[in-house]
CSV table of C-alpha atoms and ligand atoms in Angstrom, one decimal:
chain,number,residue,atom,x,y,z
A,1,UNK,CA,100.3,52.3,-7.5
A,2,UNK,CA,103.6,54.2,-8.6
A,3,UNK,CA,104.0,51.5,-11.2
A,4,UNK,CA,100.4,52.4,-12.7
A,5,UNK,CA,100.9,55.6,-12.8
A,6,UNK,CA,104.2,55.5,-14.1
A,7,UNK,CA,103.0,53.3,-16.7
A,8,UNK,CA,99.8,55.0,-17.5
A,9,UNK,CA,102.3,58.6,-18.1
A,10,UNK,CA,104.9,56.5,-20.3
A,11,UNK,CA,101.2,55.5,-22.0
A,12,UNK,CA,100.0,59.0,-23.1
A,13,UNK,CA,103.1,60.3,-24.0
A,14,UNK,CA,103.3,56.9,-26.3
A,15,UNK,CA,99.9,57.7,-27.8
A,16,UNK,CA,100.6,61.6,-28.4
A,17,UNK,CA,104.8,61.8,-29.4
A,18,UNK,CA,105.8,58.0,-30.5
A,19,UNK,CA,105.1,55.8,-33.3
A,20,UNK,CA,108.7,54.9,-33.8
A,21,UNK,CA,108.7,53.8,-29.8
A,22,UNK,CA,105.5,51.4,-30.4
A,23,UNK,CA,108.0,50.0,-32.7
A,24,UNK,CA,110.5,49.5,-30.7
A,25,UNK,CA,108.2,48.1,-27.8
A,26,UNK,CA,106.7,45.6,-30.1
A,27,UNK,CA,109.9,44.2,-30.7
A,28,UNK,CA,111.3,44.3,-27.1
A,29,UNK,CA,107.5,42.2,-26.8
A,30,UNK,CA,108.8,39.8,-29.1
A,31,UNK,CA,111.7,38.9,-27.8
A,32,UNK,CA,109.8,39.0,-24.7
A,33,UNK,CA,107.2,36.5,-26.2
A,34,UNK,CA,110.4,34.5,-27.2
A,35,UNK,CA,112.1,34.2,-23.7
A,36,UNK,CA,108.7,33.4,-22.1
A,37,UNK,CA,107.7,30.9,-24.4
A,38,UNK,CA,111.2,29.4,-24.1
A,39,UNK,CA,110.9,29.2,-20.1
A,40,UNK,CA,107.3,27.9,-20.8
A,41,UNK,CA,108.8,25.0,-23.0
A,42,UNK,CA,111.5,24.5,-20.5
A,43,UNK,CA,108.8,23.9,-17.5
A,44,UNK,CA,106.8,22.0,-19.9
A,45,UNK,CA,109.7,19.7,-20.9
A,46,UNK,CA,111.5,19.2,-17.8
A,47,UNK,CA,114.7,20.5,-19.3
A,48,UNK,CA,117.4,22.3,-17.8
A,49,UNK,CA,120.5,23.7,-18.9
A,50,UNK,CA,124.5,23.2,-17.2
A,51,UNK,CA,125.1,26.8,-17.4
A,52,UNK,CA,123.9,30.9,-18.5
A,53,UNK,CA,125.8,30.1,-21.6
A,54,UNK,CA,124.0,26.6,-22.5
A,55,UNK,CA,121.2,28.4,-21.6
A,56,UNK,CA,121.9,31.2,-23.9
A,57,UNK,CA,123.0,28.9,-27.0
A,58,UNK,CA,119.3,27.0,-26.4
A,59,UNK,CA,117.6,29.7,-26.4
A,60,UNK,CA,119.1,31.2,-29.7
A,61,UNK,CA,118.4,28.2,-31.7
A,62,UNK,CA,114.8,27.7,-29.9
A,63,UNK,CA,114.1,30.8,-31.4
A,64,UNK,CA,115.1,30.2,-34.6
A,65,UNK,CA,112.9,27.3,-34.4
A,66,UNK,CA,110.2,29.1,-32.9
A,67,UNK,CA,110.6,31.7,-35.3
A,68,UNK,CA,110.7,29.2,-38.4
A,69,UNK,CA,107.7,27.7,-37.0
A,70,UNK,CA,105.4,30.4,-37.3
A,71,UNK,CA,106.5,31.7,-40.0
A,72,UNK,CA,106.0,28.2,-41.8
A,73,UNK,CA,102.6,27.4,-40.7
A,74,UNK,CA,101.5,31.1,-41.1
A,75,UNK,CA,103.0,30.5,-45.2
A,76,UNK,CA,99.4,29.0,-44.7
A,77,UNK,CA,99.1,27.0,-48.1
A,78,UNK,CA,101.7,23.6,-46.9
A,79,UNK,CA,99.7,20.2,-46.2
A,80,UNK,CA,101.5,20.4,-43.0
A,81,UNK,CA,102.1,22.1,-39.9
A,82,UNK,CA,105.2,22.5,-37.7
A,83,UNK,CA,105.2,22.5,-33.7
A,84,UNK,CA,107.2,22.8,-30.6
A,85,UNK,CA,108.1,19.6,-29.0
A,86,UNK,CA,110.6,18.2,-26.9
A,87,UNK,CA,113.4,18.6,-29.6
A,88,UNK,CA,113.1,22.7,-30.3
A,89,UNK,CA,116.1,23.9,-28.8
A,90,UNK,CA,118.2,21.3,-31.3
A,91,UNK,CA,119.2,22.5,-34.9
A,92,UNK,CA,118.6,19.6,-37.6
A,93,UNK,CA,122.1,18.7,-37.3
A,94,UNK,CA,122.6,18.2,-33.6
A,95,UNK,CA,119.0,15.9,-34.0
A,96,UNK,CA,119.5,13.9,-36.7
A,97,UNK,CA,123.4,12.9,-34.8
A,98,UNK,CA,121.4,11.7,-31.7
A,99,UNK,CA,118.1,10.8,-32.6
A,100,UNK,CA,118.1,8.5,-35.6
A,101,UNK,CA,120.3,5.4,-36.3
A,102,UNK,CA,119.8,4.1,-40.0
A,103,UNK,CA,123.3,3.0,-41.1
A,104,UNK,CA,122.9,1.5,-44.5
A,105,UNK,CA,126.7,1.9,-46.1
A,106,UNK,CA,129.2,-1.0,-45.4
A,107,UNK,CA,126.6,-3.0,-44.7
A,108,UNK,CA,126.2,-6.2,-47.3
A,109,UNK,CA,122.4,-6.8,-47.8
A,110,UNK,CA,121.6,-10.4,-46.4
A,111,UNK,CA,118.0,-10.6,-47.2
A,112,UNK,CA,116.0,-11.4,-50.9
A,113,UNK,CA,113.8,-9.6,-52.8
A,114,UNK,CA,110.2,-10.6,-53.2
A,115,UNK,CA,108.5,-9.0,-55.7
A,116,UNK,CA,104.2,-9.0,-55.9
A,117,UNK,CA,104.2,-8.7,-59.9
A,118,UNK,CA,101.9,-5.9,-61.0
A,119,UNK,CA,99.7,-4.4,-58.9
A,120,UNK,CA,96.2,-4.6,-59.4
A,121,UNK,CA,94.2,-1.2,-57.9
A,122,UNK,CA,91.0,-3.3,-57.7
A,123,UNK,CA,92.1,-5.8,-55.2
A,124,UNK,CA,93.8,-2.7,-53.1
A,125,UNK,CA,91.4,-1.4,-50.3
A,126,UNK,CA,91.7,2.9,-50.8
A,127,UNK,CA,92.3,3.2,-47.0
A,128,UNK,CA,94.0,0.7,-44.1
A,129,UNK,CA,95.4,1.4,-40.9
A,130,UNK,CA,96.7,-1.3,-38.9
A,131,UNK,CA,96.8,0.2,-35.2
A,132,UNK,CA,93.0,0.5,-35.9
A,133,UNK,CA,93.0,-3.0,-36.7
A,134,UNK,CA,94.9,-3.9,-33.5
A,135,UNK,CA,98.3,-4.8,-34.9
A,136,UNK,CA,100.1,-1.8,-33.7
A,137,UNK,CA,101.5,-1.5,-30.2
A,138,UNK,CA,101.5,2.2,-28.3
A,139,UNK,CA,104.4,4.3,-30.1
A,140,UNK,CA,108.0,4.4,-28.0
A,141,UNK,CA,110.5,6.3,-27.5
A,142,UNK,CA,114.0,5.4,-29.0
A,143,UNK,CA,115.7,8.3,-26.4
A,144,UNK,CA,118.6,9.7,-27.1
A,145,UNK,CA,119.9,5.9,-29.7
A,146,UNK,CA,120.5,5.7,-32.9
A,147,UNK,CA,118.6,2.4,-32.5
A,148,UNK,CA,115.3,3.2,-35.1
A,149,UNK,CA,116.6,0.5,-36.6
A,150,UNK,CA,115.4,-1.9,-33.5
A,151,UNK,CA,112.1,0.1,-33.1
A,152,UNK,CA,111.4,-0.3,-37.3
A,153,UNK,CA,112.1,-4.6,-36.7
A,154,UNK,CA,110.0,-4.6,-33.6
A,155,UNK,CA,106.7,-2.9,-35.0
A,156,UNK,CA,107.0,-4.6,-38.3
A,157,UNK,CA,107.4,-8.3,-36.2
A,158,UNK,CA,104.6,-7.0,-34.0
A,159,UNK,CA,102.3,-6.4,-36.4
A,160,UNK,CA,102.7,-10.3,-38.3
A,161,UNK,CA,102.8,-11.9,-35.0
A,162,UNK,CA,99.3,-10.2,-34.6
A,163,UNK,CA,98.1,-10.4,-38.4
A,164,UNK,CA,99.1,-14.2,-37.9
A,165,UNK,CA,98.6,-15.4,-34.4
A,166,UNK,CA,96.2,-13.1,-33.3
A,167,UNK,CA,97.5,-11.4,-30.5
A,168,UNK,CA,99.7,-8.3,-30.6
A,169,UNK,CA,103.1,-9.2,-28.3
A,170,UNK,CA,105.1,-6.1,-27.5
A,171,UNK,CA,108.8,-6.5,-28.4
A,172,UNK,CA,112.2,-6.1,-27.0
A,173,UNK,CA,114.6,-3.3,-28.7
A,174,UNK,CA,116.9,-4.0,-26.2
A,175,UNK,CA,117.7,-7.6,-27.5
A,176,UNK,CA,118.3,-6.0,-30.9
A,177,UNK,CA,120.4,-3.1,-29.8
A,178,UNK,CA,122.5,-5.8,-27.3
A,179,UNK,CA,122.8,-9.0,-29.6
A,180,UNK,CA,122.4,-8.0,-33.4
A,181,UNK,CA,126.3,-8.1,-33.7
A,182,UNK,CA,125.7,-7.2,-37.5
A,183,UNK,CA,124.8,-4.2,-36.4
A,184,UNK,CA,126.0,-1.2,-34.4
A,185,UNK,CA,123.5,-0.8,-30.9
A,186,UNK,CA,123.0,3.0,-30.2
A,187,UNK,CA,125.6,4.0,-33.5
A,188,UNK,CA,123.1,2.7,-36.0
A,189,UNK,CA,122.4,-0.4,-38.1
A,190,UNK,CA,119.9,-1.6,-40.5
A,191,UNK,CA,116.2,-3.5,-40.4
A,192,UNK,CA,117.3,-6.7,-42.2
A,193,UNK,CA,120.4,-7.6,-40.0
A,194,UNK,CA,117.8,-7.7,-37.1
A,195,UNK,CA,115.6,-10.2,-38.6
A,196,UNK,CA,118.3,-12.5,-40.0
A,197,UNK,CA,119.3,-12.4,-36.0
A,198,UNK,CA,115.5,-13.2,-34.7
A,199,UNK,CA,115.7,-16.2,-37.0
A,200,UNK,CA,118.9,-17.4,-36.0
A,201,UNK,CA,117.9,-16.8,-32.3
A,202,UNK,CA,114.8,-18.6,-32.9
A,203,UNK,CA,112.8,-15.4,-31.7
A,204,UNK,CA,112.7,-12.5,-29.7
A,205,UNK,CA,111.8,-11.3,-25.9
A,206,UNK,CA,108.9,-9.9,-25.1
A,207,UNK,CA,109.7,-6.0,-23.8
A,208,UNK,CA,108.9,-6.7,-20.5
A,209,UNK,CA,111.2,-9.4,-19.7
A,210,UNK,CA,114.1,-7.1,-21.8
A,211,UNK,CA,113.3,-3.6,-21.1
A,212,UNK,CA,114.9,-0.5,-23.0
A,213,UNK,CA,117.5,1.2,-21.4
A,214,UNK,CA,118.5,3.5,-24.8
A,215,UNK,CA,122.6,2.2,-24.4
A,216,UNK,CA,124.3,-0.4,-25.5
A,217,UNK,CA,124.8,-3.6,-23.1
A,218,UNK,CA,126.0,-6.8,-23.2
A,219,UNK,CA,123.5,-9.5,-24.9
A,220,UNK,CA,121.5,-11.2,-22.6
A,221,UNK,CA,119.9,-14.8,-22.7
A,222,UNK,CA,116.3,-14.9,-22.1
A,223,UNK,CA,114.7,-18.0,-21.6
A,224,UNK,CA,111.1,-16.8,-23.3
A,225,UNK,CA,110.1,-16.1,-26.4
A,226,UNK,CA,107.5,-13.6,-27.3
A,227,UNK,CA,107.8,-13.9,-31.1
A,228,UNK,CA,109.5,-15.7,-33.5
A,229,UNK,CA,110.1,-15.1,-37.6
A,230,UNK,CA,110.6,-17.4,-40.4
A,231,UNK,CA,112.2,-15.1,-42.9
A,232,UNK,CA,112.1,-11.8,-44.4
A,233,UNK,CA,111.5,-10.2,-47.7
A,234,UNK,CA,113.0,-6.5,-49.4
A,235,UNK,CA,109.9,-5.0,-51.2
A,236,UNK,CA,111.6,-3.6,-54.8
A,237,UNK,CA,111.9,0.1,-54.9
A,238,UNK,CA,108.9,1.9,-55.8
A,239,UNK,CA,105.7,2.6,-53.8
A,240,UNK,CA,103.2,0.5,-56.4
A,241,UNK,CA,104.9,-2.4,-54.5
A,242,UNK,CA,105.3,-0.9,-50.9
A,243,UNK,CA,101.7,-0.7,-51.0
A,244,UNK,CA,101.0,-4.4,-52.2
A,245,UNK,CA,103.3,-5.3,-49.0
A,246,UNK,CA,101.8,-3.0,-46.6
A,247,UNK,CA,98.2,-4.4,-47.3
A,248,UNK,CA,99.5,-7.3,-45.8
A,249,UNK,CA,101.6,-6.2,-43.0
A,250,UNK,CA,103.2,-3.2,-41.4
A,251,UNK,CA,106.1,-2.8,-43.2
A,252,UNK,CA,110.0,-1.5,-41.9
A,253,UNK,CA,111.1,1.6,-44.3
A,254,UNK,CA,114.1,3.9,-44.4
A,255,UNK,CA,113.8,7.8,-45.1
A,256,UNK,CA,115.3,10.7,-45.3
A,257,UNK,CA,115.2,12.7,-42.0
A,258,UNK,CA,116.2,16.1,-42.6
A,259,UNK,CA,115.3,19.8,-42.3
A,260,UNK,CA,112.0,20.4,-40.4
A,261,UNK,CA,111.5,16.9,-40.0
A,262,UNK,CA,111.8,16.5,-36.6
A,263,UNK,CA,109.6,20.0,-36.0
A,264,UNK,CA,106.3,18.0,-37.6
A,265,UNK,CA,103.3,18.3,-36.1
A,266,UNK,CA,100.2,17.5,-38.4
A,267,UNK,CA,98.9,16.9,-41.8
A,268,UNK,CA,100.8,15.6,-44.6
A,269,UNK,CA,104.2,16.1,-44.3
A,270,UNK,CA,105.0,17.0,-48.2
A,271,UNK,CA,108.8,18.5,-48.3
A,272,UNK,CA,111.2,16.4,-50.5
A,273,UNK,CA,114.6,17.1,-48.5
A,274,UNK,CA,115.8,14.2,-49.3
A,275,UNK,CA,119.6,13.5,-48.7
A,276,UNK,CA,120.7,10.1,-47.3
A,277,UNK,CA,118.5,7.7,-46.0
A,278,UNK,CA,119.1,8.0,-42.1
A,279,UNK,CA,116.7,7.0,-39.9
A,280,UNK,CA,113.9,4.0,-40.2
A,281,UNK,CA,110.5,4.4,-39.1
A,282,UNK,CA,107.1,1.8,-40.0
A,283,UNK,CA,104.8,2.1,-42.3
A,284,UNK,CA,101.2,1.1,-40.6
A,285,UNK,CA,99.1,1.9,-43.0
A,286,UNK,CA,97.4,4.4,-46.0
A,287,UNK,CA,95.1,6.9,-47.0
A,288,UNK,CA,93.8,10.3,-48.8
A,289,UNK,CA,92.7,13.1,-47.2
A,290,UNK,CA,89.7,14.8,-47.5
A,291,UNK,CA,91.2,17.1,-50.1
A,292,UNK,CA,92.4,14.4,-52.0
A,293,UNK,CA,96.2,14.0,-50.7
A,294,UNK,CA,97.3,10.4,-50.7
A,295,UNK,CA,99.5,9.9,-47.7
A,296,UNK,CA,101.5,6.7,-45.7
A,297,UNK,CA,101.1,6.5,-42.3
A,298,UNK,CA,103.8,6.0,-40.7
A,299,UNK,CA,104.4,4.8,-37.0
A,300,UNK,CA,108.0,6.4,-35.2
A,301,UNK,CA,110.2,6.3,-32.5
A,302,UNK,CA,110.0,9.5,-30.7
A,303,UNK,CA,107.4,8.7,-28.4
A,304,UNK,CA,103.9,10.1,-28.4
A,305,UNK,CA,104.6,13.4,-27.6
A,306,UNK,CA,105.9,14.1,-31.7
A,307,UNK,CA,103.8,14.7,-34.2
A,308,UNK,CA,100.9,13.8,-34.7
A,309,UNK,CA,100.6,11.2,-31.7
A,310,UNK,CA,104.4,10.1,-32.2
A,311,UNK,CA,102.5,9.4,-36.1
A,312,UNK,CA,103.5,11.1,-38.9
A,313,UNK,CA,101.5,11.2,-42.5
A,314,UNK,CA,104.2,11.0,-45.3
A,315,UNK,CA,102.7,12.2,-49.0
A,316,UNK,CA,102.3,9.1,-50.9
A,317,UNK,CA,102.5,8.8,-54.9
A,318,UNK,CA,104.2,12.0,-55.0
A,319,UNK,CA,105.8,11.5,-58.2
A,320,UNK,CA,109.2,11.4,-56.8
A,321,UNK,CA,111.0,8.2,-57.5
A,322,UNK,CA,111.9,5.7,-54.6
A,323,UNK,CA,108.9,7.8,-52.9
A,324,UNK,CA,109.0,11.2,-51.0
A,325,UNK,CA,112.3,11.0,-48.8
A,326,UNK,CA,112.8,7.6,-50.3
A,327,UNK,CA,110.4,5.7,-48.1
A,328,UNK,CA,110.1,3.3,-51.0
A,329,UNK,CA,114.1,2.7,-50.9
A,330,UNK,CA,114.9,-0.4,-48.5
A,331,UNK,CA,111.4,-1.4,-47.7
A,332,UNK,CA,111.4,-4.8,-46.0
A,333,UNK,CA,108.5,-7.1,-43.7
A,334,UNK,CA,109.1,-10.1,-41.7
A,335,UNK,CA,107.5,-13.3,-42.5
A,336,UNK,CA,105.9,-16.3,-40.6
B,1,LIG,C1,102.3,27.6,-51.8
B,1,LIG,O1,102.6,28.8,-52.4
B,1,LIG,C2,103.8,28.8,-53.1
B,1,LIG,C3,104.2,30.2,-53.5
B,1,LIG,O2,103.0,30.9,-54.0
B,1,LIG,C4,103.6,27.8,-54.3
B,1,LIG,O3,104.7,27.8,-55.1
B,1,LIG,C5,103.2,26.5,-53.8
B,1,LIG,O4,102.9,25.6,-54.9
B,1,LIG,C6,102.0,26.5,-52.9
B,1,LIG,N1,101.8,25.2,-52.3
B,1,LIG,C7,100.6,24.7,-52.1
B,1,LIG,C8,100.6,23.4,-51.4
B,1,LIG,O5,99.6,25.2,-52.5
B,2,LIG,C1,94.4,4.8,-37.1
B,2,LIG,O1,93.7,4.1,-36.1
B,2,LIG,C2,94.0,4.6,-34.8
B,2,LIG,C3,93.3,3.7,-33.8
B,2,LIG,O2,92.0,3.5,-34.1
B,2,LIG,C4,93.4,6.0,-34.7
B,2,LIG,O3,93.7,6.6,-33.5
B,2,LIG,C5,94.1,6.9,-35.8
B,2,LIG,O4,93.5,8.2,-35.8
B,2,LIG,C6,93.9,6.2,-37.2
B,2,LIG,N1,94.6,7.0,-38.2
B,2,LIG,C7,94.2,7.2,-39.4
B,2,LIG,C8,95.0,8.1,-40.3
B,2,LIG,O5,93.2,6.7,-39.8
């Protein structure tokens, strides 16, 4: 009752004396809105913090997330929109260091380059999407690894196991991260190392029998296979050809992960921030949009929970060579 009244004086007196106050309360509101909407996210992700201080430095950047967010998808005219998800209270930077794992440099290229010879628009269907065609396994979760790498090998090997044999095997990432000695586990490595190492091991485990544990261990002998690869081709640098491959198969791709990235939620993700080609990701397929925008679809390793289903639509024929955030860059498919 006093707390009515109280607040039904402070009310009037508003309405009658104080614009400047309303002001002030709408902000005070906002940051209000803020802080609840951060302790909403932090029930809603299971996250806790060490201390007030970890707390404090979470919350700052969540809200400068927060705040980007809504200010980007209220910009209104982007072919895609931004969302919360279980990586807001991380700046680019401090994602990008945990979550991604494409280590190109140093690395000598082991693999060949096919090439398709010119493309031909009439034998290219306008649309394909491989998870509808049932060569696409439910989207994981890479966790805090740099080991895209292993989850770009496995969907692509997925997929032509399932193109070719007919069923649709789901693959091991551990093996990769534990045995590819080419590579570097959880601090990054490259597609075509992987495959060169599923040939040499005359296949790879089925995910069950070598689950992910997102660290590095020691390589483990399995006695079943749940796949095996003959070879595997680089598709030349440009997205004419990436599309010839990917109407055969999904294809393994390196891009560009940076700025609001990672904050993706929907549509076609159009911004070219290209910088260095850090994390590897699937391409599972193509399209155009109602109003005309030709995108990739692209299959990731952040679980379903990001973007749009753990999916994320990449502008396709964007003018930019190598592809928007270089998809078209270090394109490569496994063969059988
Ligand atoms: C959005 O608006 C900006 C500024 O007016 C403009 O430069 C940009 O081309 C627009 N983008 C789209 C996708 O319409
Ligand atoms: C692709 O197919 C899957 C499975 O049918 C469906 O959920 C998804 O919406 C499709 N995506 C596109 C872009 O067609």
């Amino acid at each position: 009752m006093a707390v009515t009244l109280a607040m039904k004086l402070i009310f009037a007196i508003c309405i009658i004396f104080c614009t400047s106050a309303f002001q002030a309360m709408s902000r005070t509101l906002n940051a209000a809105t803020i802080a609840a909407a951060h302790e909403q996210w932090m029930a809603k992700q299971g996250r806790t913090y060490a201390d007030d201080a970890e707390k404090q430095k979470r919350f700052k950047i969540f809200a400068e997330n927060l705040q980007h967010i809504e200010s980007f998808n209220n910009a209104g005219n982007k072919s895609y929109k931004l969302g919360l998800n279980k990586f807001s209270d991380l700046t680019a930077q401090e994602f990008i260091a945990s979550y991604t794992g494409l280590k190109i440099s140093n690395l000598p290229k082991p693999s060949k380059v096919a090439s398709f010879g010119p493309l031909n628009l009439d034998d290219v269907p306008t649309r394909l999407n491989w998870t509808e065609k049932g060569a696409v396994t439910p989207v994981k979760d890479q966790g805090k690894c740099g080991s895209c790498w292993a989850f770009s090998t496995v969907a692509a090997v997925e997929g032509i196991t399932q193109i070719k044999k007919g069923t649709l095997p789901s693959l091991s990432e551990q093996q990769l991260v534990d045995c590819v000695t080419d590579n570097h586990g959880c601090n990054g490595g490259v597609m075509d190392y992987a495959f060169k190492y599923i040939i040499d091991n005359q296949g790879i485990a089925n995910e069950n029998d070598y689950p992910y544990q997102a660290k590095q261990g020691s390589c483990k002998s399995v006695s079943s296979t749940a796949a095996t690869i003959t070879g595997f081709n680089d598709v030349p640098d440009n997205e004419e050809q990436l599309l010839q491959a990917v109407t055969n198969q999904p294809v393994s791709v390196a891009i560009s992960v940076c700025d609001d990235f990672y904050q993706y939620q929907e549509g076609v993700y159009s911004e070219n921030c290209y910088r260095q080609l850090n994390h590897a990701v699937t391409v599972v397929g193509y399209g155009t949009t109602d109003d005309g925008k030709k995108y990739w679809l692209i299959k990731n390793s952040w679980s379903e929970s990001w973007g749009d289903n753990g999916y994320i639509k990449l502008w396709r024929d964007s003018g930019v060579p190598g592809g928007l955030i270089g998809i078209a860059k270090k394109a490569s498919y496994p063969t059988i």
